[in-house]
C-alpha cells in the first residue's frame, strides 16, 4: 500500500505498530502459560495479534483504511495509547513471570492473584495515562519511573504463598 485509495497521496502513516503486537503476543502467551501451566497448541492464541490487519491514515485527506503493514523501522514504535500501555505493563508482567517461576508454591491463590493483579496494574497505568499526563501528551521520566515502581511493588506485595513465610520475607532475607 503505497498510495491512498481516496486521493492517491503517498503521505500515509501507519496507526498501529509492530511493537504493540509483539508485546500483546507475549502477554497472551504468558497468560495462557500462567493459567494452564502447560505449553501446547492452545498457546497459538498468542499469534492472533499478528493476524489482525494494520490501520493506516492518509495525512492529506484523513482517510483511515486497513491494509498490510509497512515494514519500516519507523513503524516499530508509533507511540499511541496501546503502545504506551503495553510498555508500562511490561515490568509488572516480567516480575509476575519471575515470581511464578521462582516461587511456584501458590496453591489456588494464583487463580485469584493473576486476574486481580492484571486488573489492578492496568487500572494504575490507565489512570495515569488518562488523568495525570500533561495536556500536551508528554510526561516527565520521574513520574514514569514511579508508575513502574508502583506496579512492580503491587505485583510483589500481593503475591500469594501456600505455606511458609511470605514472599517479601523470602526476598529480603
XYZ file of N, CA and C in Angstrom, residues 1-148:
444
model
N 0.855 -1.161 0.000
C 0.000 0.000 0.000
C 0.903 1.227 0.000
N 1.023 1.813 -1.179
C 1.897 2.957 -1.308
C 1.135 4.253 -1.546
N -0.140 4.135 -1.952
C -0.942 5.308 -2.265
C -2.274 5.230 -1.539
N -2.799 6.398 -1.185
C -4.133 6.473 -0.595
C -5.157 6.141 -1.673
N -6.135 5.327 -1.345
C -7.150 4.949 -2.317
C -8.115 6.091 -2.618
N -8.152 7.098 -1.765
C -9.076 8.215 -1.932
C -8.454 9.360 -2.731
N -7.241 9.781 -2.373
C -6.632 10.952 -3.019
C -5.314 10.642 -3.729
N -4.891 9.386 -3.731
C -3.652 8.927 -4.380
C -2.393 9.564 -3.794
N -2.465 10.027 -2.562
C -1.318 10.625 -1.892
C -0.373 9.525 -1.399
N 0.898 9.870 -1.283
C 1.868 8.911 -0.736
C 2.174 9.189 0.731
N 1.533 10.189 1.331
C 1.727 10.543 2.741
C 0.806 9.700 3.608
N 1.212 8.466 3.841
C 0.403 7.527 4.603
C 1.141 7.199 5.893
N 0.422 7.257 7.004
C 1.015 6.947 8.303
C 0.362 5.690 8.860
N 1.177 4.778 9.324
C 0.663 3.557 9.951
C 0.260 3.891 11.374
N -0.980 3.559 11.756
C -1.518 3.953 13.050
C -1.287 2.920 14.152
N -0.999 1.694 13.783
C -0.710 0.673 14.790
C 0.697 0.152 14.545
N 1.351 -0.247 15.613
C 2.755 -0.599 15.490
C 3.002 -2.090 15.683
N 4.139 -2.515 15.204
C 4.582 -3.888 15.404
C 4.906 -4.123 16.872
N 5.409 -3.100 17.540
C 5.756 -3.170 18.955
C 4.554 -3.572 19.796
N 3.414 -2.953 19.544
C 2.192 -3.275 20.279
C 1.804 -4.726 20.057
N 1.889 -5.183 18.834
C 1.514 -6.557 18.517
C 2.472 -7.559 19.156
N 3.742 -7.229 19.188
C 4.717 -8.120 19.806
C 4.483 -8.231 21.310
N 4.299 -7.099 21.981
C 4.045 -7.125 23.420
C 2.718 -7.801 23.746
N 1.702 -7.569 22.920
C 0.409 -8.216 23.132
C 0.514 -9.725 22.934
N 1.315 -10.145 21.986
C 1.527 -11.571 21.757
C 2.234 -12.220 22.946
N 3.248 -11.570 23.479
C 3.949 -12.078 24.663
C 2.999 -12.126 25.851
N 2.192 -11.095 25.994
C 1.206 -11.014 27.076
C 0.213 -12.173 26.985
N -0.303 -12.463 25.798
C -1.246 -13.570 25.626
C -0.589 -14.921 25.895
N 0.651 -15.071 25.445
C 1.360 -16.326 25.680
C 1.584 -16.563 27.167
N 2.018 -15.529 27.870
C 2.247 -15.669 29.308
C 0.951 -15.922 30.059
N -0.123 -15.262 29.648
C -1.416 -15.530 30.279
C -1.829 -16.976 30.093
N -1.663 -17.495 28.888
C -2.011 -18.894 28.642
C -1.165 -19.809 29.518
N 0.126 -19.523 29.605
C 1.017 -20.352 30.412
C 0.681 -20.250 31.902
N 0.387 -19.045 32.381
C 0.095 -18.861 33.804
C -1.178 -19.579 34.224
N -2.199 -19.522 33.388
C -3.475 -20.100 33.772
C -3.563 -21.598 33.526
N -2.825 -22.122 32.534
C -2.896 -23.558 32.257
C -1.709 -24.317 32.818
N -0.552 -23.673 32.915
C 0.652 -24.339 33.398
C 1.303 -25.212 32.352
N 0.826 -25.172 31.121
C 1.383 -26.003 30.055
C 1.537 -25.171 28.790
N 2.429 -25.641 27.943
C 2.605 -25.023 26.636
C 2.235 -26.074 25.603
N 1.079 -25.883 24.964
C 0.635 -26.812 23.939
C 0.025 -26.011 22.792
N -0.813 -26.640 21.986
C -1.376 -25.960 20.824
C -2.255 -24.779 21.196
N -2.780 -24.753 22.377
C -3.584 -23.617 22.811
C -2.779 -22.336 22.907
N -1.463 -22.461 23.052
C -0.609 -21.278 23.140
C -0.516 -20.541 21.806
N -1.030 -21.147 20.750
C -1.041 -20.463 19.454
C -1.969 -19.247 19.457
N -2.750 -19.095 20.518
C -3.585 -17.907 20.666
C -2.713 -16.652 20.680
N -1.454 -16.794 21.041
C -0.538 -15.658 21.093
C -0.220 -15.112 19.706
N -0.537 -15.844 18.647
C -0.267 -15.368 17.290
C -1.385 -14.501 16.722
N -2.496 -14.412 17.424
C -3.641 -13.631 16.945
C -3.284 -12.162 16.680
N -2.506 -11.474 17.525
C -2.202 -10.067 17.225
C -1.483 -9.850 15.900
N -0.790 -10.848 15.387
C -0.084 -10.680 14.124
C -1.002 -10.872 12.925
N -2.178 -11.456 13.136
C -3.123 -11.696 12.053
C -4.017 -10.477 11.823
N -4.269 -9.710 12.870
C -5.146 -8.537 12.777
C -4.527 -7.527 11.810
N -5.314 -7.016 10.846
C -4.753 -6.066 9.871
C -4.343 -4.745 10.526
N -3.411 -4.075 9.902
C -2.897 -2.797 10.386
C -3.774 -1.661 9.873
N -3.924 -0.634 10.689
C -4.680 0.538 10.244
C -3.710 1.627 9.791
N -4.113 2.335 8.744
C -3.313 3.408 8.162
C -4.181 4.647 8.036
N -3.535 5.810 7.980
C -4.258 7.066 7.831
C -3.505 7.951 6.848
N -4.242 8.496 5.914
C -3.662 9.407 4.938
C -3.499 10.777 5.593
N -2.322 11.356 5.473
C -2.057 12.663 6.090
C -2.742 13.800 5.343
N -3.052 13.602 4.072
C -3.647 14.673 3.285
C -5.166 14.752 3.420
N -5.854 13.608 3.273
C -7.324 13.637 3.291
C -7.920 13.028 4.562
N -7.085 12.588 5.508
C -7.503 11.998 6.786
C -8.390 10.761 6.624
N -8.218 10.048 5.546
C -8.945 8.811 5.330
C -8.243 7.693 6.075
N -9.002 6.902 6.818
C -8.450 5.763 7.544
C -8.828 4.490 6.806
N -7.869 3.610 6.600
C -8.125 2.353 5.922
C -7.238 1.273 6.501
N -7.559 0.038 6.166
C -6.868 -1.131 6.707
C -6.061 -1.777 5.594
N -4.863 -2.234 5.938
C -4.025 -2.872 4.929
C -2.890 -3.636 5.555
N -1.972 -4.038 4.719
C -0.789 -4.770 5.154
C 0.183 -3.810 5.836
N 1.041 -4.336 6.715
C 1.986 -3.448 7.401
C 3.029 -2.898 6.449
N 3.460 -1.707 6.745
C 4.584 -1.124 6.020
C 5.821 -1.436 6.832
N 6.629 -2.326 6.342
C 7.813 -2.757 7.065
C 8.839 -1.633 7.014
N 9.017 -1.027 8.165
C 9.896 0.114 8.281
C 10.285 0.241 9.747
N 11.510 0.593 10.029
C 11.948 0.739 11.411
C 11.191 1.848 12.121
N 10.719 2.849 11.388
C 9.947 3.930 11.998
C 8.585 3.458 12.476
N 8.065 2.368 11.928
C 6.756 1.856 12.319
C 6.834 0.884 13.483
N 8.025 0.628 13.991
C 8.157 -0.267 15.145
C 7.510 0.348 16.372
N 7.648 1.643 16.546
C 7.064 2.352 17.688
C 6.264 3.527 17.165
N 4.950 3.465 17.288
C 4.086 4.545 16.836
C 3.855 5.541 17.963
N 3.766 5.055 19.204
C 3.594 5.930 20.351
C 2.155 6.230 20.683
N 1.231 5.390 20.241
C -0.166 5.601 20.592
C -0.454 4.990 21.960
N -1.678 5.124 22.431
C -2.044 4.665 23.777
C -1.777 3.169 23.987
N -2.122 2.275 23.043
C -1.794 0.857 23.275
C -0.299 0.595 23.409
N 0.522 1.310 22.631
C 1.977 1.167 22.761
C 2.432 1.538 24.166
N 1.995 2.693 24.634
C 2.418 3.185 25.946
C 1.891 2.283 27.054
N 0.634 1.840 26.929
C 0.040 0.964 27.943
C 0.823 -0.347 28.061
N 1.079 -1.002 26.940
C 1.783 -2.286 26.993
C 3.228 -2.121 27.452
N 3.851 -1.026 27.083
C 5.204 -0.774 27.559
C 5.214 -0.532 29.071
N 4.207 0.159 29.592
C 4.125 0.405 31.032
C 3.773 -0.865 31.803
N 3.053 -1.785 31.187
C 2.694 -3.050 31.845
C 3.822 -4.076 31.797
N 4.799 -3.879 30.942
C 5.870 -4.867 30.762
C 6.647 -5.181 32.040
N 7.057 -4.198 32.862
C 7.784 -4.558 34.086
C 6.968 -5.418 35.041
N 5.692 -5.110 35.220
C 4.897 -5.920 36.137
C 4.672 -7.322 35.576
N 4.498 -7.455 34.271
C 4.353 -8.784 33.665
C 5.649 -9.569 33.818
N 6.780 -8.910 33.656
C 8.071 -9.575 33.842
C 8.255 -10.012 35.291
N 7.889 -9.171 36.236
C 8.002 -9.526 37.653
C 7.073 -10.682 38.001
N 5.841 -10.649 37.495
C 4.911 -11.754 37.747
C 5.472 -13.052 37.184
N 6.063 -12.986 35.988
C 6.681 -14.177 35.390
C 7.807 -14.698 36.266
N 8.675 -13.813 36.723
C 9.789 -14.243 37.579
C 9.292 -14.811 38.910
N 8.252 -14.210 39.477
C 7.704 -14.720 40.734
C 7.114 -16.114 40.558
N 6.379 -16.321 39.483
C 5.766 -17.629 39.258
C 6.831 -18.694 39.017
N 7.887 -18.344 38.298
C 8.943 -19.327 38.031
C 9.797 -19.617 39.257
N 10.046 -18.615 40.093
C 10.925 -18.803 41.252
C 10.203 -19.182 42.537
N 8.933 -18.841 42.657
C 8.142 -19.153 43.853
C 6.839 -19.833 43.432
N 6.897 -21.109 43.055
C 5.710 -21.763 42.485
C 4.686 -22.246 43.506
N 4.969 -22.192 44.795
C 4.063 -22.747 45.813
C 2.932 -21.778 46.139
N 2.047 -21.576 45.180
C 0.956 -20.619 45.379
C -0.365 -21.299 45.678
N -0.488 -22.560 45.384
C -1.766 -23.229 45.576
C -2.812 -22.620 44.667
N -4.007 -22.475 45.180
C -5.079 -21.871 44.398
C -5.043 -20.344 44.431
N -4.114 -19.792 45.197
C -4.010 -18.337 45.291
C -3.666 -17.690 43.963
N -2.962 -18.405 43.094
C -2.593 -17.833 41.803
C -3.829 -17.595 40.930
N -4.850 -18.421 41.093
C -6.072 -18.256 40.307
C -6.743 -16.931 40.642
N -6.660 -16.518 41.884
C -7.237 -15.239 42.296
C -6.252 -14.100 42.031
N -4.969 -14.376 42.218
C -3.937 -13.345 42.121
C -3.796 -12.787 40.706
N -3.701 -13.648 39.697
C -3.397 -13.183 38.345
C -4.429 -12.205 37.781
N -5.708 -12.549 37.762
C -6.644 -11.557 37.215
C -6.700 -10.273 38.040
N -6.588 -10.405 39.354
C -6.616 -9.206 40.200
C -5.397 -8.328 39.960
N -4.220 -8.927 39.787
C -3.020 -8.136 39.541
C -3.067 -7.472 38.184
N -3.507 -8.195 37.158
C -3.629 -7.575 35.838
C -4.605 -6.407 35.890
N -5.722 -6.602 36.563
C -6.724 -5.539 36.664
C -6.181 -4.350 37.455
N -5.568 -4.601 38.607
C -5.065 -3.521 39.456
C -3.950 -2.740 38.761
N -2.985 -3.452 38.179
C -1.901 -2.761 37.485
C -2.419 -2.033 36.245
N -3.386 -2.623 35.548
C -3.968 -1.944 34.386
C -4.675 -0.668 34.804
N -5.383 -0.711 35.916
C -6.079 0.486 36.370
C -5.095 1.577 36.784
N -3.985 1.201 37.414
C -2.975 2.193 37.796
C -2.396 2.852 36.543
N -2.055 2.045 35.545
C -1.468 2.581 34.315
C -2.488 3.416 33.544
N -3.705 2.915 33.401
C -4.720 3.662 32.652
C -5.122 4.945 33.365
N -5.185 4.921 34.682
C -5.479 6.136 35.437
C -4.405 7.186 35.175
N -3.163 6.748 35.165
C -2.079 7.678 34.867
C -2.181 8.187 33.431
N -2.423 7.284 32.478
C -2.452 7.684 31.076
C -3.558 8.686 30.773
N -4.722 8.511 31.387
C -5.855 9.358 31.026
C -6.108 10.512 31.980
N -5.579 10.474 33.182
C -5.874 11.543 34.144
C -4.672 12.409 34.504
N -3.506 11.806 34.653
C -2.395 12.543 35.222
C -1.301 12.920 34.236
N -1.469 12.578 32.973
C -0.490 13.034 31.994
C -0.702 14.501 31.700
N 0.351 15.143 31.272
C 0.218 16.554 30.939
C -0.680 16.723 29.719
N -1.210 17.895 29.552
C -2.167 18.170 28.469
C -1.566 17.939 27.079
N -0.290 18.215 26.908
C 0.294 18.080 25.578
C 0.736 16.648 25.259
N 0.434 15.708 26.128
C 0.730 14.302 25.847
C 2.096 13.846 26.313
N 2.881 14.727 26.869
C 4.193 14.318 27.354
C 4.161 14.193 28.868
N 5.139 13.536 29.388
C 5.253 13.420 30.835
C 6.729 13.327 31.178
N 7.050 13.571 32.421
C 8.451 13.509 32.790
C 8.834 12.093 33.215
N 10.111 11.837 33.218
C 10.612 10.490 33.490
C 10.415 10.068 34.940
N 10.405 11.002 35.850
C 10.251 10.664 37.263
C 8.883 10.037 37.519
N 7.838 10.604 36.933
C 6.512 10.017 37.134
C 6.395 8.652 36.467
N 7.064 8.466 35.324
C 7.051 7.139 34.689
C 7.765 6.112 35.549
N 8.891 6.480 36.106
C 9.625 5.553 36.968
C 8.804 5.223 38.209
N 8.171 6.226 38.800
C 7.308 5.986 39.963
C 6.136 5.078 39.603
N 5.553 5.275 38.442
C 4.453 4.423 37.992
C 4.911 2.975 37.854
N 6.056 2.766 37.250
C 6.573 1.406 37.073
C 6.940 0.770 38.410
